[in-house]
mmCIF file of C-alpha atoms and ligand atoms in Angstrom:
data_model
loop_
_atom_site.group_PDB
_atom_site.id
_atom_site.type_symbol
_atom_site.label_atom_id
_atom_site.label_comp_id
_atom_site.label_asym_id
_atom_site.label_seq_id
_atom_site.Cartn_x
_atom_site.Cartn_y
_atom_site.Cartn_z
ATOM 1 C CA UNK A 32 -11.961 21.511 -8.927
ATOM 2 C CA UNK A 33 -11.080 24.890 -9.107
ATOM 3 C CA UNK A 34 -7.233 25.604 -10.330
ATOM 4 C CA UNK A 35 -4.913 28.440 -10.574
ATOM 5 C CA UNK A 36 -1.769 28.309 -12.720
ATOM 6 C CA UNK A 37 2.329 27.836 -11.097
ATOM 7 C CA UNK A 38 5.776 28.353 -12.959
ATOM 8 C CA UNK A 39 8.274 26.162 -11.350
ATOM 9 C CA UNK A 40 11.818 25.065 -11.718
ATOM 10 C CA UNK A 41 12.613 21.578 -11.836
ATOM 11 C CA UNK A 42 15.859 19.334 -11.641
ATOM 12 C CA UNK A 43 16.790 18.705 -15.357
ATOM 13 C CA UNK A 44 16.691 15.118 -14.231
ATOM 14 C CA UNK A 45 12.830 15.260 -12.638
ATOM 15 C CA UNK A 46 11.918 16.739 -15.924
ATOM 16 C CA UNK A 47 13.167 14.107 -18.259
ATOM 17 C CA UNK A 48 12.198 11.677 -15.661
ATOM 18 C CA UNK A 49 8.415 13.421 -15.701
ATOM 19 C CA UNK A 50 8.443 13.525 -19.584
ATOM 20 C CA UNK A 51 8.734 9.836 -19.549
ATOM 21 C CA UNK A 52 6.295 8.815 -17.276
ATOM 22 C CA UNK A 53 3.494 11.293 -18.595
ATOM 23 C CA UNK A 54 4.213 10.111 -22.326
ATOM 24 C CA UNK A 55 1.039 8.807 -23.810
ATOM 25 C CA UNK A 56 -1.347 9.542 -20.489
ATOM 26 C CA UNK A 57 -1.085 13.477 -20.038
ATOM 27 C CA UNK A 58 0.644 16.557 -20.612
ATOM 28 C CA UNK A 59 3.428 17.125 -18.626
ATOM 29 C CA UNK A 60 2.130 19.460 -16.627
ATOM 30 C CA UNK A 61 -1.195 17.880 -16.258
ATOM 31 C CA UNK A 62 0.815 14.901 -14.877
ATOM 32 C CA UNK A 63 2.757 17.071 -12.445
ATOM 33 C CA UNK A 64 -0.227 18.892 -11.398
ATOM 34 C CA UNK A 65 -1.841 14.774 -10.746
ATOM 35 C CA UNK A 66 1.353 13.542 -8.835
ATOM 36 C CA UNK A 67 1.417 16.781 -6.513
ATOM 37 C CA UNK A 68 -2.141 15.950 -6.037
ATOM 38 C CA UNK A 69 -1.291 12.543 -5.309
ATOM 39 C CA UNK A 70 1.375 13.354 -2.439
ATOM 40 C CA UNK A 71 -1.016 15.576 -1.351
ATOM 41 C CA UNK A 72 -3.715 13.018 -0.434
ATOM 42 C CA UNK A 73 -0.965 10.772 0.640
ATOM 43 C CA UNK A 74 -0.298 13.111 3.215
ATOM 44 C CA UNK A 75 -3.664 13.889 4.327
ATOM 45 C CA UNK A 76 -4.540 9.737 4.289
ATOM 46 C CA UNK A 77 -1.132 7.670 5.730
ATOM 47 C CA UNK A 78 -1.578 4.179 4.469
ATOM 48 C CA UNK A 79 -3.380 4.935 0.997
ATOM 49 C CA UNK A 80 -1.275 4.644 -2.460
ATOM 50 C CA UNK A 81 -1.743 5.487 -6.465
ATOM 51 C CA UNK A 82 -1.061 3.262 -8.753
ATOM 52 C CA UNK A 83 -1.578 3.019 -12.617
ATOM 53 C CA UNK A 84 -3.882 1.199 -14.282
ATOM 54 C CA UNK A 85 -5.345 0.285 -17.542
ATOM 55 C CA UNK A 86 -8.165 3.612 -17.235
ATOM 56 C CA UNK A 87 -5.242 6.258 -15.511
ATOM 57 C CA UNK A 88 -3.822 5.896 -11.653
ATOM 58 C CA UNK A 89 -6.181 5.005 -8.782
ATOM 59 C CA UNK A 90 -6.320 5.001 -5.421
ATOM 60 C CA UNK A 91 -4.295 1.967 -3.787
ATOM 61 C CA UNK A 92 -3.837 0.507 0.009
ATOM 62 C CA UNK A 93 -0.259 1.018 0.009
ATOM 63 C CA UNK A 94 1.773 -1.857 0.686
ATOM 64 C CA UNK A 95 -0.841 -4.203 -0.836
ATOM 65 C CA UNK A 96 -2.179 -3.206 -4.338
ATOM 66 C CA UNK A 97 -5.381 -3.668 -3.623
ATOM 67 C CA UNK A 98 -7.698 -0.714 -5.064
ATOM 68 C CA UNK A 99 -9.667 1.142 -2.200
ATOM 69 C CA UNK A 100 -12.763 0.994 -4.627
ATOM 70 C CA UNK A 101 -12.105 -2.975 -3.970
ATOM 71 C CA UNK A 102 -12.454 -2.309 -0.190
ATOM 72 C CA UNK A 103 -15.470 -0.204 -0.430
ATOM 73 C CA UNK A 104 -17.050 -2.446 -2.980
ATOM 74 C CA UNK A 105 -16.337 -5.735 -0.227
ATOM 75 C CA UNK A 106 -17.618 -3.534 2.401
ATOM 76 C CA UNK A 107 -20.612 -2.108 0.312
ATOM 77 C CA UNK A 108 -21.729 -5.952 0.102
ATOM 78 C CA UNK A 109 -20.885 -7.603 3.668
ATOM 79 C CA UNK A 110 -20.828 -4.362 5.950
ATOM 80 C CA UNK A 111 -17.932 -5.289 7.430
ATOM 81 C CA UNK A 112 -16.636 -2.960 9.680
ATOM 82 C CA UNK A 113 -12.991 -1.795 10.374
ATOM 83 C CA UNK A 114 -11.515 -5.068 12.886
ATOM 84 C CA UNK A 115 -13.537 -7.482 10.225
ATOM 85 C CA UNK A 116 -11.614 -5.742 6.783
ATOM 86 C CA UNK A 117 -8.876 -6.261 8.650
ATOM 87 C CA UNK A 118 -9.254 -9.378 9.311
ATOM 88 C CA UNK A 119 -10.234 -10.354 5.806
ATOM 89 C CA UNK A 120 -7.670 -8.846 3.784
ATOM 90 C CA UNK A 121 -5.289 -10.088 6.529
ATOM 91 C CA UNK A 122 -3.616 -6.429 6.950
ATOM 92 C CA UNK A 123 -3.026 -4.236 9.132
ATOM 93 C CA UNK A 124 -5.696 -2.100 11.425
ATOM 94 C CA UNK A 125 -4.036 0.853 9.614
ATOM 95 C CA UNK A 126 -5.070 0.275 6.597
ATOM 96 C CA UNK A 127 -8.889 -0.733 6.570
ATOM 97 C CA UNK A 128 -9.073 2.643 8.723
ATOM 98 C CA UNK A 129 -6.763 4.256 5.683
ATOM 99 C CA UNK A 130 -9.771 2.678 2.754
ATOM 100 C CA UNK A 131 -12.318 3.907 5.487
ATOM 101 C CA UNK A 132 -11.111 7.754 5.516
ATOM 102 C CA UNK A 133 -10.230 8.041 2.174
ATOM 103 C CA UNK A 134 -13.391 6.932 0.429
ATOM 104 C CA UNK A 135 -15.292 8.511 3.145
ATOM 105 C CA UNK A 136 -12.999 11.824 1.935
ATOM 106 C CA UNK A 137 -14.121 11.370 -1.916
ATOM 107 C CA UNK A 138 -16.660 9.193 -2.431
ATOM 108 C CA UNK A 139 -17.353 10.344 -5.346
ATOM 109 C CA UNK A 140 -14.467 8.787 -6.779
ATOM 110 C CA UNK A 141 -14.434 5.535 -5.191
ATOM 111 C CA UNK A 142 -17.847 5.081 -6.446
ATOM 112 C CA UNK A 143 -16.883 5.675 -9.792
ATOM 113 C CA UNK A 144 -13.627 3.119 -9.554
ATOM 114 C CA UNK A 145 -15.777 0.682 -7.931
ATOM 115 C CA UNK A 146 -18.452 0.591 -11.172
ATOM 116 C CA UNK A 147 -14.882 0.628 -13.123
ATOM 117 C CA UNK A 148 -13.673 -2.121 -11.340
ATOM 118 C CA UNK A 149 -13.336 -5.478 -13.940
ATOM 119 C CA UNK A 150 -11.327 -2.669 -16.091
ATOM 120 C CA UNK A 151 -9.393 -1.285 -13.371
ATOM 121 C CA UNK A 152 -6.806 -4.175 -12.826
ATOM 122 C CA UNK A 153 -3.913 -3.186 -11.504
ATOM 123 C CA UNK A 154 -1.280 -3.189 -14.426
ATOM 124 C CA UNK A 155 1.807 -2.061 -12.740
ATOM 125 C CA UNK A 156 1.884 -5.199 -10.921
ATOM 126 C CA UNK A 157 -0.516 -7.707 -12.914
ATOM 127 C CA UNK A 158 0.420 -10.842 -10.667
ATOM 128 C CA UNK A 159 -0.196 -9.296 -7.602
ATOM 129 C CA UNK A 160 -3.998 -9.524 -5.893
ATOM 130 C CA UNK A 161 -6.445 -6.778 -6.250
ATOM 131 C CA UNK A 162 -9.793 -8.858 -5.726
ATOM 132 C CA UNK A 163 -10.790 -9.728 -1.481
ATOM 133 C CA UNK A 164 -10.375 -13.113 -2.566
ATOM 134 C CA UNK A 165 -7.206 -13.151 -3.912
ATOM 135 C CA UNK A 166 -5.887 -11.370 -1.360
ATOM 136 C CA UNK A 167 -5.959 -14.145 1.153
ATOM 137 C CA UNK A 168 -2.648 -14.920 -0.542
ATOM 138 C CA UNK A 169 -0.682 -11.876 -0.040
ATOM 139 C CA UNK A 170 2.184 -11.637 2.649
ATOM 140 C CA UNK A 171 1.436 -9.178 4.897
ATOM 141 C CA UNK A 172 2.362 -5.977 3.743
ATOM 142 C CA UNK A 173 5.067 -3.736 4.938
ATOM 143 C CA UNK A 174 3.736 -0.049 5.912
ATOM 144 C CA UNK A 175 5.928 2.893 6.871
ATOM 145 C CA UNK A 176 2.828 4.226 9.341
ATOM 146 C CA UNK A 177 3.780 4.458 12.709
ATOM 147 C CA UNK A 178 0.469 4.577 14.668
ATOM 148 C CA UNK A 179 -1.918 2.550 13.606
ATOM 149 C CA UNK A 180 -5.069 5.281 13.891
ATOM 150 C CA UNK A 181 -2.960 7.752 11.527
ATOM 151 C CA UNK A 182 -5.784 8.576 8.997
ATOM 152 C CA UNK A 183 -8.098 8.721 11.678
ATOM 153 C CA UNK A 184 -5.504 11.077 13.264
ATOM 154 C CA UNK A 185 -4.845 13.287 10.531
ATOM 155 C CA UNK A 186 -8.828 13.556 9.450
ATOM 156 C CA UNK A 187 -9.039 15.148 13.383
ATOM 157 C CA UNK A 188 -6.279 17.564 12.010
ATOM 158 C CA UNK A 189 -7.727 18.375 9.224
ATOM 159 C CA UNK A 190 -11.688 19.007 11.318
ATOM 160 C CA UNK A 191 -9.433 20.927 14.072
ATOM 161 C CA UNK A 192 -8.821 23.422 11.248
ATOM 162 C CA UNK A 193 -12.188 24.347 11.200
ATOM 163 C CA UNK A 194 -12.936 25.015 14.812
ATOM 164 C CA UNK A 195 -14.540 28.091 16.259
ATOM 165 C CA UNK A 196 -12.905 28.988 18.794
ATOM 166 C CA UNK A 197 -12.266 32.993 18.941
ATOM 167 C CA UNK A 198 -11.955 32.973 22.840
ATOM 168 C CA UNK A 199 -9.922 30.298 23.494
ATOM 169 C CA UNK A 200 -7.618 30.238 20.646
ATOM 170 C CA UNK A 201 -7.247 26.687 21.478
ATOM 171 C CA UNK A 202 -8.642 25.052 18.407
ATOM 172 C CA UNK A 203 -9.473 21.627 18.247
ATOM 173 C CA UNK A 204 -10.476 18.695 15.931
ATOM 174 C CA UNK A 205 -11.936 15.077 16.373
ATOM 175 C CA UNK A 206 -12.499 12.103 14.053
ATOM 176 C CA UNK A 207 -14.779 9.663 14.603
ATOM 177 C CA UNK A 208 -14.949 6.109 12.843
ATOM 178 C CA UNK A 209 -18.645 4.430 13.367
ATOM 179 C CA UNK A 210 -19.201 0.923 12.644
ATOM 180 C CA UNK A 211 -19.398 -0.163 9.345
ATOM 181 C CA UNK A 212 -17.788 2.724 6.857
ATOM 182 C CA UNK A 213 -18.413 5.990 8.432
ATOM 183 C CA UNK A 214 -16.548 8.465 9.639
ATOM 184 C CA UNK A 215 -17.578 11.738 11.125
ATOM 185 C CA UNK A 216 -15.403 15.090 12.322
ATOM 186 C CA UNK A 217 -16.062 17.338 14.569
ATOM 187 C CA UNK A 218 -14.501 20.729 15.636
ATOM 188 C CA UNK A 219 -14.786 22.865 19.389
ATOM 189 C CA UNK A 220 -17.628 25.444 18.585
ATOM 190 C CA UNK A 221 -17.196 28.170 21.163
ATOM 191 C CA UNK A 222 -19.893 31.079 22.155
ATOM 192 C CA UNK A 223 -20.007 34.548 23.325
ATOM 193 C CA UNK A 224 -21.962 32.775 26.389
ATOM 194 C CA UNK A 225 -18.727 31.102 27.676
ATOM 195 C CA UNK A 226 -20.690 28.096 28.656
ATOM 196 C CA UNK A 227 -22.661 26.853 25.309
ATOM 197 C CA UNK A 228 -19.560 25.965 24.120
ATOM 198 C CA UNK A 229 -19.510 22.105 22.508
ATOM 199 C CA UNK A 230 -16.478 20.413 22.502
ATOM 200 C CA UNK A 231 -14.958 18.864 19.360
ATOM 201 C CA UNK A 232 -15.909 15.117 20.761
ATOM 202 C CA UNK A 233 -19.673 15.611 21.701
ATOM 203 C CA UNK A 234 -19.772 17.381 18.141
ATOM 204 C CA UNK A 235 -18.218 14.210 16.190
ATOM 205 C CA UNK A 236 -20.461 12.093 18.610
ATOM 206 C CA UNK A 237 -23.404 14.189 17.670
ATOM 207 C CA UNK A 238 -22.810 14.300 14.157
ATOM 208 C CA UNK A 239 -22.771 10.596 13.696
ATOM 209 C CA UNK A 240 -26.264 10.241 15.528
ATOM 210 C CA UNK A 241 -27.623 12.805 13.492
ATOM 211 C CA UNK A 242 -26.972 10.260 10.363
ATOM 212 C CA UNK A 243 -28.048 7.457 12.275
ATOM 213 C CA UNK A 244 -24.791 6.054 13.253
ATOM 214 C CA UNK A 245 -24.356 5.054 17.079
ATOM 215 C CA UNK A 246 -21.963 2.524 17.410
ATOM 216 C CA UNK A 247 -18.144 3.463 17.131
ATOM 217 C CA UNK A 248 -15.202 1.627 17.220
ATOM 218 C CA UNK A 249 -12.326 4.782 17.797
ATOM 219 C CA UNK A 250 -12.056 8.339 18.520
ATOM 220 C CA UNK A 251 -9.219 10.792 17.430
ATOM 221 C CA UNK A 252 -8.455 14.320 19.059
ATOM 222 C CA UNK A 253 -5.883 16.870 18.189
ATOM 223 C CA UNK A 254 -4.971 19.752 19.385
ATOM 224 C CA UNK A 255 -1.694 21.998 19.518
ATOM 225 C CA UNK A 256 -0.590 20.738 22.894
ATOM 226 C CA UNK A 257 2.844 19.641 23.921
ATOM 227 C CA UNK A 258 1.313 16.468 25.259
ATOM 228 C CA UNK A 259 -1.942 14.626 24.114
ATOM 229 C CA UNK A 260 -5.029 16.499 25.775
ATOM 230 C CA UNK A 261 -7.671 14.910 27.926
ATOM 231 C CA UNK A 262 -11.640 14.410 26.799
ATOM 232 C CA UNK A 263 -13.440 16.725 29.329
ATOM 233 C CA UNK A 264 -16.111 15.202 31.975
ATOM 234 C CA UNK A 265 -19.004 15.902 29.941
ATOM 235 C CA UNK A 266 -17.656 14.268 27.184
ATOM 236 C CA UNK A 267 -16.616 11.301 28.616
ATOM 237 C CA UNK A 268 -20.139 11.111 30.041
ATOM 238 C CA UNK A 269 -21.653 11.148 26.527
ATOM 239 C CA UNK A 270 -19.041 8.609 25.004
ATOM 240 C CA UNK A 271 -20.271 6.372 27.639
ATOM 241 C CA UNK A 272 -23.379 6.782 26.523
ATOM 242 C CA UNK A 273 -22.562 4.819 23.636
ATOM 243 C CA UNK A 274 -19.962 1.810 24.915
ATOM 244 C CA UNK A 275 -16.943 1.662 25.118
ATOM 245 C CA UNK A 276 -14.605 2.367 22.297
ATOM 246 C CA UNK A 277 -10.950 3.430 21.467
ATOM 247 C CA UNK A 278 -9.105 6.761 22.087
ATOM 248 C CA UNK A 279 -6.547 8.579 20.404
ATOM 249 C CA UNK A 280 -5.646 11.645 21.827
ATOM 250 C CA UNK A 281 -2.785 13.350 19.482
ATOM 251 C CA UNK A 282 -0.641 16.769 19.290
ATOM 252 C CA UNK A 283 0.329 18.294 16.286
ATOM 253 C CA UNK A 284 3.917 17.345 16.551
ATOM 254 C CA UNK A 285 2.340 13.301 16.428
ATOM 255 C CA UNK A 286 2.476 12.282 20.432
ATOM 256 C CA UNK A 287 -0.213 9.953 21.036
ATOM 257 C CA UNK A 288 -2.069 8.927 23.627
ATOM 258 C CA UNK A 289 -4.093 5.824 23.624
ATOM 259 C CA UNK A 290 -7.072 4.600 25.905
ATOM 260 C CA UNK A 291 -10.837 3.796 26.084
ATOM 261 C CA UNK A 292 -13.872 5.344 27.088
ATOM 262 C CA UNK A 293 -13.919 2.606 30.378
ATOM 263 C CA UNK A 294 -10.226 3.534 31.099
ATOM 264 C CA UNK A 295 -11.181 7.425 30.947
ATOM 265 C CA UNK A 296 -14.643 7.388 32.933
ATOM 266 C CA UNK A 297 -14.715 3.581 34.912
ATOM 267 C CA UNK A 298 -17.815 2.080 36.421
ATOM 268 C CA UNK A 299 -20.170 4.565 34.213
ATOM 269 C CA UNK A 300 -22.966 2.283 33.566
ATOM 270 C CA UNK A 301 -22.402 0.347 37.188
ATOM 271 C CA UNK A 302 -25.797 0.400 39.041
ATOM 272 C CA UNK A 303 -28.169 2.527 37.176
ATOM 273 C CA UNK A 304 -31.414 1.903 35.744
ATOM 274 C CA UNK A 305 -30.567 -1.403 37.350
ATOM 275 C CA UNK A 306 -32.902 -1.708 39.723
ATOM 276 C CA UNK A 307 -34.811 -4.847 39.600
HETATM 277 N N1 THU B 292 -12.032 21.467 24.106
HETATM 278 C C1 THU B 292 -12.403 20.466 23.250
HETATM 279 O O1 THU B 292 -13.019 20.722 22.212
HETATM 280 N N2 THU B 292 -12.061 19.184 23.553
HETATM 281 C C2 THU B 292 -11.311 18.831 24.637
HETATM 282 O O2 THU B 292 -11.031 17.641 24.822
HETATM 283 C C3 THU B 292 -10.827 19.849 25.565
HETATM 284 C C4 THU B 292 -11.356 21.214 25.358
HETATM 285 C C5 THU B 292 -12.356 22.849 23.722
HETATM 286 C C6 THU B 292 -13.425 23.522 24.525
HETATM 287 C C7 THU B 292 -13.041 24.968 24.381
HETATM 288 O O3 THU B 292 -13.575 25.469 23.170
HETATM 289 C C8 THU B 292 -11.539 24.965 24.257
HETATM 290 O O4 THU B 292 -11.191 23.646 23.901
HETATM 291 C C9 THU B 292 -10.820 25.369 25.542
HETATM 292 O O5 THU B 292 -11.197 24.592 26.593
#
């Protein structure tokens, strides 16, 4: 990753404290330069943790010390999808879809924990489950997220920054989680010819085809509205096209709005190409 060098003044007490914890792992400011990092991603992926263990700090599901290379290694072998994580780490919605961004954001690394993994016990917490089947046994975690499609939410914030959109100026983003561990972005692409303009949905939706992923189980839109903004006809009429799934419609300042794709566009598949 490319760097670039910062002077900063810290609390007498955060240095000390800083010294301390870096001792033995890093330099100190190799260890600040890891934490910023660290609240960083937290930021950019609500519901995912660091934690140390025996190889450096790793990527955690916060609340429940379980590794996210665990998760992805689980859902490497079964293919479970988002509802069925959940439902077998017996956690929240929140954060399977928290696993699903952030490995999907560096997989790279998750790969590499995930070979790690017999070495990467947690040791900040050595009693507490980090294997699917241990986890059974955990009490369901407390989380401090308060929507349960936050990643999701803040990975359509992060593809709305990335929109094309010099004749609107109204930018936005879209997330979209597939079945199984995918998750696709897409951005409003906007053309001299007013009317070739693709919205951010139909550009999510069309990116996951294009890798072969057609089933989804939640959408995520953001824009820089005062209230949540509304999918447009046409892409409404191409969600249908592919069943009916969740969606979040979000502003910057975090109002959401949550429906389906039969809530938004009812009775879309009634009648046709039913005719025998
Ligand atoms: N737009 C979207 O990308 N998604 C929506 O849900 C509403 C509208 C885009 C299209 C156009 O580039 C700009 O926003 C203004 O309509």
């Amino acid at each position: 990753m490319d760097s670039k060098p910062l002077s900063l003044r810290l609390p007498s007490e955060t240095r000390s404290w800083l010294q301390r914890f870096s001792r033995g792992r890093a330099t100190l400011s190799g260890m600040a330069a890891r934490l910023l990092e660290e609240a960083r991603r937290r930021t950019l992926f609500p519901g995912i943790s660091f934690a140390d263990t025996p190889k450096g700090r790793r990527a955690t599901i916060e609340g429940s010390n379980t590794l996210v290379a665990t998760v992805w290694q689980y859902q490497q072998t079964t293919h479970a999808d988002a509802i069925a994580l959940t439902d077998h780490f017996g956690w929240a919605l929140q954060q399977s879809i928290a696993a699903i961004t952030y490995a999907s954001a560096f997989p790279d690394e998750i790969a590499a924990d995930a070979a790690d993994l017999p070495s990467l016990a947690l040791s900040t917490h050595p009693s507490n489950p980090s294997s699917p089947t241990d986890s059974d046994s955990d009490p369901a975690p407390s989380i401090r997220i308060s929507h349960p499609f936050s990643s999701l939410i803040e990975a359509a914030k992060e593809a709305r920054l990335n929109a094309h959109a010099p004749y609107s100026r109204f930018k936005v983003g879209a997330a979209l989680l597939g079945k199984g561990w995918k998750l696709f972005k897409g951005c409003n692409v906007e053309n001299l010819s007013y009317g070739l303009t693709v919205c951010a949905e139909r550009n999510a939706i069309f990116q996951a085809l294009a890798s072969g992923v057609s089933q989804f189980e939640a959408i995520a839109i953001v824009a820089d509205t005062r209230h949540p903004i509304s999918p447009c006809g046409a892409c409404r009429q191409v969600m249908a096209e592919f069943g009916n799934f969740r969606i979040l419609s979000a502003t910057l300042s975090g109002e959401v709005f949550e429906s389906t794709v039969d809530a938004l566009l009812p009775r879309s598949r009634t009648g046709i190409l039913d005719l025998d």
